Coordinates of C-alpha atoms in Angstrom, one line a residue:
M6 CA -0.2 3.1 34.8
D7 CA 0.4 6.9 34.7
T8 CA -0.7 8.6 37.9
R9 CA -0.4 12.0 39.4
S10 CA 0.6 10.5 42.8
A11 CA 4.3 10.4 43.4
L12 CA 7.1 10.0 45.8
Y13 CA 9.2 13.0 46.7
L14 CA 12.7 12.8 48.2
G15 CA 14.1 15.9 49.9
T16 CA 15.2 17.9 52.9
V17 CA 13.4 19.8 55.6
V18 CA 15.3 22.9 57.0
H19 CA 14.3 25.1 60.0
R20 CA 16.1 28.3 60.9
R21 CA 15.2 30.1 64.1
L22 CA 16.4 33.8 63.9
R23 CA 15.2 35.4 67.1
P24 CA 15.6 35.8 70.1
V25 CA 18.3 33.1 69.7
R26 CA 19.6 31.5 66.5
H27 CA 19.2 27.8 65.8
R28 CA 19.2 25.6 62.7
L29 CA 18.3 22.0 61.9
S30 CA 18.2 20.0 58.7
Y31 CA 17.1 16.5 57.9
R32 CA 16.4 14.3 55.0
V33 CA 12.8 13.0 54.5
F34 CA 10.5 11.4 51.9
S35 CA 6.9 12.5 51.3
L36 CA 4.0 11.2 49.3
L37 CA 1.9 13.2 46.9
L38 CA -1.4 11.4 46.8
D39 CA -4.2 12.2 44.4
L40 CA -7.2 11.2 46.6
D41 CA -9.1 9.8 43.6
E42 CA -6.2 7.4 42.9
L43 CA -6.0 5.9 46.4
P44 CA -8.1 2.8 45.7
D45 CA -5.9 1.9 42.7
L46 CA -2.7 2.6 44.6
D47 CA -3.9 0.3 47.4
R48 CA -4.6 -2.5 44.9
R49 CA -1.5 -2.0 42.8
L50 CA 1.3 -1.5 45.3
R51 CA 2.3 -4.3 47.7
L52 CA 4.2 -2.0 50.1
F53 CA 1.6 0.8 50.3
G54 CA -1.7 0.6 52.2
H55 CA -4.7 2.9 52.3
N56 CA -6.5 2.5 55.7
R57 CA -4.8 -0.8 56.2
T58 CA -1.5 -2.1 57.7
A59 CA 1.5 -1.8 55.3
L60 CA 5.1 -0.9 55.3
I61 CA 4.1 2.6 54.0
G62 CA 0.6 3.8 54.5
F63 CA -1.9 6.6 54.4
H64 CA -4.9 6.5 56.7
D65 CA -7.8 8.9 56.4
R66 CA -8.1 9.2 60.2
D67 CA -4.7 10.8 60.4
H68 CA -6.0 13.9 58.5
G69 CA -9.0 16.2 58.2
P70 CA -11.6 15.6 60.9
G71 CA -9.9 12.5 62.1
D72 CA -13.0 10.4 62.1
R73 CA -12.1 8.0 59.3
R74 CA -14.5 9.6 56.7
P75 CA -13.1 9.8 53.2
L76 CA -11.0 12.9 52.8
K77 CA -12.1 14.2 49.4
P78 CA -15.7 14.9 50.2
W79 CA -14.6 16.6 53.4
V80 CA -12.2 18.8 51.5
E81 CA -14.9 19.6 48.9
S82 CA -17.3 20.5 51.7
Q83 CA -14.8 23.0 53.2
L84 CA -14.3 24.6 49.7
A85 CA -18.0 24.9 49.2
A86 CA -18.6 26.4 52.6
A87 CA -15.9 28.9 51.9
G88 CA -17.3 29.8 48.5
I89 CA -14.1 28.5 46.7
A90 CA -14.3 26.6 43.5
G91 CA -13.7 22.9 43.7
G92 CA -14.7 19.8 41.7
G93 CA -11.3 18.9 40.5
P94 CA -8.4 16.8 41.8
V95 CA -7.3 17.1 45.4
R96 CA -3.7 16.1 45.9
V97 CA -2.2 15.7 49.4
L98 CA 1.5 16.2 50.1
C99 CA 2.4 14.6 53.5
F100 CA 4.6 12.3 55.4
P101 CA 3.2 8.7 55.2
R102 CA 2.8 6.2 57.9
V103 CA 6.0 4.2 58.3
L104 CA 5.7 0.9 60.1
G105 CA 2.3 2.2 61.4
M106 CA 3.7 5.4 62.8
V107 CA 3.1 9.0 61.5
F108 CA 3.4 12.6 62.5
N109 CA 2.8 15.4 60.1
P110 CA 3.7 18.9 61.3
L111 CA 2.2 20.2 58.0
T112 CA 0.1 18.5 55.4
V113 CA -0.6 20.5 52.2
Y114 CA -3.7 19.9 50.1
F115 CA -3.6 21.2 46.6
C116 CA -7.3 21.8 45.6
H117 CA -8.1 22.1 41.8
R118 CA -11.0 23.2 39.7
P119 CA -12.4 20.8 37.1
D120 CA -10.2 22.2 34.4
G121 CA -7.1 21.3 36.5
T122 CA -6.2 24.8 37.6
L123 CA -5.3 25.4 41.2
S124 CA -8.0 27.1 43.2
A125 CA -6.9 26.8 46.9
I126 CA -4.4 25.3 49.3
L127 CA -5.5 23.8 52.6
H128 CA -2.6 23.9 55.1
E129 CA -3.2 21.3 57.9
V130 CA -1.1 21.7 61.0
N131 CA -0.6 19.2 63.8
N132 CA 1.1 20.0 67.1
T133 CA 2.7 17.5 69.5
F134 CA -0.2 17.9 71.9
G135 CA -2.5 15.9 69.7
Q136 CA -4.3 18.9 68.2
R137 CA -5.0 19.8 64.6
H138 CA -6.0 23.0 62.7
S139 CA -6.2 24.0 59.1
Y140 CA -5.9 27.2 57.1
L141 CA -7.8 27.3 53.8
I142 CA -6.5 30.0 51.4
P143 CA -7.5 30.7 47.8
A144 CA -4.5 30.2 45.5
E145 CA -3.2 31.8 42.4
T146 CA 0.0 30.7 40.6
G147 CA 2.2 33.6 39.7
A148 CA 4.1 34.0 36.4
D149 CA 7.1 32.5 38.1
G150 CA 5.2 29.3 38.9
L151 CA 5.0 30.1 42.7
V152 CA 2.0 30.4 44.9
R153 CA 2.3 33.1 47.6
Q154 CA -0.1 33.2 50.6
S155 CA -0.2 34.7 54.1
C156 CA -2.3 34.1 57.2
A157 CA -2.3 35.1 60.9
K158 CA -1.3 32.3 63.3
E159 CA -4.4 30.9 65.0
F160 CA -3.1 27.7 66.4
Y161 CA -0.5 26.9 69.1
V162 CA 2.4 24.9 67.6
S163 CA 5.8 25.5 69.3
P164 CA 5.9 26.2 73.1
F165 CA 8.7 28.7 72.2
M166 CA 6.8 30.7 69.6
A167 CA 4.3 33.5 70.5
M168 CA 0.8 33.4 69.0
E169 CA 1.1 37.0 67.7
T170 CA 2.8 36.0 64.5
A171 CA 1.9 35.5 60.8
Y172 CA 2.8 32.8 58.3
H173 CA 4.0 33.7 54.7
F174 CA 4.0 30.8 52.3
R175 CA 5.9 30.5 49.1
I176 CA 5.0 27.3 47.3
R177 CA 6.1 25.6 44.1
P178 CA 3.3 23.2 43.3
P179 CA 4.3 19.6 42.7
D180 CA 5.9 18.8 39.3
D181 CA 9.4 17.4 38.8
G182 CA 10.0 19.0 42.2
V183 CA 8.1 20.6 45.0
S184 CA 8.9 23.2 47.6
V185 CA 7.1 24.6 50.5
A186 CA 8.8 27.6 52.2
I187 CA 7.3 29.3 55.3
R188 CA 8.5 32.6 56.7
Q189 CA 7.1 33.3 60.2
T190 CA 7.0 37.0 61.3
D191 CA 6.1 39.1 64.2
A192 CA 5.8 42.9 64.6
A193 CA 9.6 43.1 64.5
G194 CA 10.2 41.1 61.4
P195 CA 11.1 37.5 60.5
V196 CA 11.4 35.0 63.4
L197 CA 11.6 31.6 61.6
H198 CA 12.2 30.2 58.2
A199 CA 11.1 26.6 57.4
S200 CA 11.2 24.7 54.2
L201 CA 10.7 21.4 52.4
T202 CA 12.4 21.0 49.1
A203 CA 12.1 17.7 47.3
A204 CA 12.5 16.0 43.9
R205 CA 9.9 13.7 42.3
A206 CA 10.3 10.0 41.9
P207 CA 7.8 7.3 40.6
L208 CA 5.5 5.9 43.2
T209 CA 6.4 2.2 42.9
D210 CA 7.1 -0.6 45.2
A211 CA 10.8 -0.4 44.3
G212 CA 10.8 3.4 45.1
L213 CA 9.0 2.9 48.4
L214 CA 11.5 0.2 49.4
R215 CA 14.5 2.4 48.6
A216 CA 12.9 5.3 50.5
W217 CA 12.3 3.2 53.5
L218 CA 15.8 1.7 53.5
Q219 CA 17.2 5.2 53.5
H220 CA 14.8 6.4 56.2
P221 CA 13.6 3.3 58.1
L222 CA 12.6 5.3 61.2
M223 CA 11.5 8.5 59.6
T224 CA 8.5 9.2 61.9
A225 CA 10.7 8.8 64.9
K226 CA 13.3 11.1 63.3
V227 CA 10.7 13.8 62.7
V228 CA 9.4 13.6 66.2
A229 CA 12.8 13.4 67.8
G230 CA 14.0 16.3 65.7
I231 CA 11.1 18.5 67.0
H232 CA 11.9 17.6 70.6
W233 CA 15.7 17.9 70.1
E234 CA 15.2 21.4 68.7
A235 CA 13.0 22.3 71.7
L236 CA 15.7 21.1 74.1
H237 CA 18.3 23.3 72.4
L238 CA 16.0 26.3 72.5
W239 CA 15.4 25.7 76.2
R240 CA 19.1 25.4 76.8
K241 CA 19.7 28.6 74.9
G242 CA 17.4 30.4 77.4
L243 CA 13.9 30.4 75.9
R244 CA 11.1 29.6 78.2
L245 CA 7.8 27.8 77.6
L246 CA 4.8 29.9 76.6
P247 CA 1.4 29.1 77.9
R248 CA -0.8 27.0 75.5
P249 CA -4.2 28.7 74.7
P250 CA -7.2 26.6 73.8
A251 CA -7.3 25.4 70.2
P252 CA -9.6 27.3 67.9
A253 CA -13.3 26.4 68.3
M254 CA -13.6 25.7 64.5
P255 CA -11.2 23.2 62.9
V256 CA -10.7 25.3 59.7
T257 CA -9.8 29.0 59.3
V258 CA -10.7 30.4 55.9
V259 CA -8.2 33.2 55.0
S260 CA -8.7 36.1 52.6
P261 CA -6.0 36.0 49.8
T262 CA -5.2 39.6 50.8
P263 CA -1.6 39.7 52.1
V264 CA -1.1 39.9 55.9
S265 CA -0.7 43.6 56.8
P266 CA -0.8 43.2 59.8
T267 CA -3.6 40.6 60.0
P268 CA -5.5 38.8 57.3
V269 CA -9.3 38.6 57.1
S270 CA -10.3 35.1 58.3
R271 CA -13.4 33.2 59.4
K272 CA -13.9 29.8 60.9
L273 CA -15.6 26.8 59.4
P274 CA -17.1 23.8 61.2
A275 CA -15.9 20.3 60.6

């Protein structure tokens, strides 16, 4: 059966530029899941489970409001509250559960109009303190096939990164490949570059098995990589920054106007 859902095999790269230089790179696999296709994927694939135990899984409670409600109606409610067109497919790019464990520093929701054109991207960020926040930004694909977006940082992520920064996204929506590049800046210029670049593969049991055999402990690798990077930054002289309270509202709606210096934003309830 032809589906829009797919497996993506690729590499995550982080480059810290200031006040010390640091770089990490690791291989990963991600799933692109059309939320309308989840029931069929759950029935058809033996190694994939939606809201159930499986080698590779996707659980609604790991995303969005975290209360087990179906994700597509929640996404549609956020689009409606923000006055953004919805009604089409919602496709989620994320790390899956592997052997029941998952951590997604960033989950990207590609939100479409009924005619299939991209209307918005919801960037869902998790930190290692068990908190989650999302940025909902209208999207327009440029002539070069890229989506460019910006927003001010509203949510504490790294204990070594100040809050007074902005994110600049450059995204190639999923096709034969996908890329999500983030440039983080402060008043003095770029501070961090992070990217995921991956190639598409069919979402089949054979493909899932190969991906797992190549990355059997991927969740542990992602979490260990975050803490390993933090240790290196601490050893290079950076000190922990205080953690402010998380935003009162779980979703920040961002104007498509580029950040200069701060985008227009407003908060949405869950």
